[in-house]
Amino acid sequence: MRPWILLGLLLFPALAQGDGRYLVGRILALEAQRDVALVEVEGGRLEALLPV
């Protein structure tokens, strides 16, 4: 069931913290082994923690 949850995360915007504030971006890739997602935001790309 966990892969379905991770796949569902691709449909929603993601929050990533950068420069002391939260940025809304789009999930580009998921790394389940590290529980992070690569998120594209206006200033580049950041890693966001996945909820476990």
PDB file of C-alpha atoms in Angstrom:
ATOM      1  CA  MET A   1       0.000   0.000   0.000  1.00  0.00           C
ATOM      2  CA  ARG A   2       2.908   2.361   0.640  1.00  0.00           C
ATOM      3  CA  PRO A   3       3.827   2.634  -3.086  1.00  0.00           C
ATOM      4  CA  TRP A   4       0.277   3.884  -3.786  1.00  0.00           C
ATOM      5  CA  ILE A   5       0.650   6.558  -1.127  1.00  0.00           C
ATOM      6  CA  LEU A   6       3.985   7.663  -2.576  1.00  0.00           C
ATOM      7  CA  LEU A   7       2.506   7.728  -6.056  1.00  0.00           C
ATOM      8  CA  GLY A   8      -0.396   9.828  -4.766  1.00  0.00           C
ATOM      9  CA  LEU A   9       2.081  12.397  -3.456  1.00  0.00           C
ATOM     10  CA  LEU A  10       3.068  13.175  -7.046  1.00  0.00           C
ATOM     11  CA  LEU A  11      -0.389  14.655  -7.630  1.00  0.00           C
ATOM     12  CA  PHE A  12      -0.155  17.244  -4.848  1.00  0.00           C
ATOM     13  CA  PRO A  13       2.152  20.226  -4.413  1.00  0.00           C
ATOM     14  CA  ALA A  14       4.943  19.769  -1.886  1.00  0.00           C
ATOM     15  CA  LEU A  15       6.305  22.040   0.817  1.00  0.00           C
ATOM     16  CA  ALA A  16      10.075  22.360   1.064  1.00  0.00           C
ATOM     17  CA  GLN A  17      11.917  24.516   3.567  1.00  0.00           C
ATOM     18  CA  GLY A  18      14.480  26.916   2.196  1.00  0.00           C
ATOM     19  CA  ASP A  19      15.952  30.216   3.381  1.00  0.00           C
ATOM     20  CA  GLY A  20      13.957  30.074   6.626  1.00  0.00           C
ATOM     21  CA  ARG A  21      10.580  29.837   4.894  1.00  0.00           C
ATOM     22  CA  TYR A  22       8.457  27.185   3.253  1.00  0.00           C
ATOM     23  CA  LEU A  23       8.272  27.037  -0.524  1.00  0.00           C
ATOM     24  CA  VAL A  24       5.573  25.324  -2.560  1.00  0.00           C
ATOM     25  CA  GLY A  25       6.891  23.218  -5.392  1.00  0.00           C
ATOM     26  CA  ARG A  26       6.320  20.200  -7.579  1.00  0.00           C
ATOM     27  CA  ILE A  27       7.631  16.741  -6.701  1.00  0.00           C
ATOM     28  CA  LEU A  28      10.081  15.545  -9.351  1.00  0.00           C
ATOM     29  CA  ALA A  29      11.298  12.258  -7.859  1.00  0.00           C
ATOM     30  CA  LEU A  30      10.846  10.089  -4.781  1.00  0.00           C
ATOM     31  CA  GLU A  31      13.668   8.336  -2.938  1.00  0.00           C
ATOM     32  CA  ALA A  32      11.888   5.861  -0.677  1.00  0.00           C
ATOM     33  CA  GLN A  33      15.097   4.443   0.832  1.00  0.00           C
ATOM     34  CA  ARG A  34      15.997   7.865   2.251  1.00  0.00           C
ATOM     35  CA  ASP A  35      12.360   8.996   2.767  1.00  0.00           C
ATOM     36  CA  VAL A  36      12.909  12.191   0.763  1.00  0.00           C
ATOM     37  CA  ALA A  37      11.435  13.724  -2.366  1.00  0.00           C
ATOM     38  CA  LEU A  38      13.199  15.965  -4.849  1.00  0.00           C
ATOM     39  CA  VAL A  39      11.060  19.112  -5.145  1.00  0.00           C
ATOM     40  CA  GLU A  40      11.326  21.784  -7.841  1.00  0.00           C
ATOM     41  CA  VAL A  41      10.734  25.282  -6.444  1.00  0.00           C
ATOM     42  CA  GLU A  42      11.226  28.741  -7.921  1.00  0.00           C
ATOM     43  CA  GLY A  43      14.858  28.966  -6.797  1.00  0.00           C
ATOM     44  CA  GLY A  44      15.944  25.492  -7.944  1.00  0.00           C
ATOM     45  CA  ARG A  45      15.589  22.027  -6.459  1.00  0.00           C
ATOM     46  CA  LEU A  46      15.364  21.025  -2.795  1.00  0.00           C
ATOM     47  CA  GLU A  47      14.908  17.790  -0.857  1.00  0.00           C
ATOM     48  CA  ALA A  48      11.746  17.414   1.221  1.00  0.00           C
ATOM     49  CA  LEU A  49      11.154  14.798   3.909  1.00  0.00           C
ATOM     50  CA  LEU A  50       8.354  12.332   3.263  1.00  0.00           C
ATOM     51  CA  PRO A  51       5.833  11.603   6.012  1.00  0.00           C
ATOM     52  CA  VAL A  52       6.383   8.123   7.440  1.00  0.00           C
TER      53      VAL A  52
END
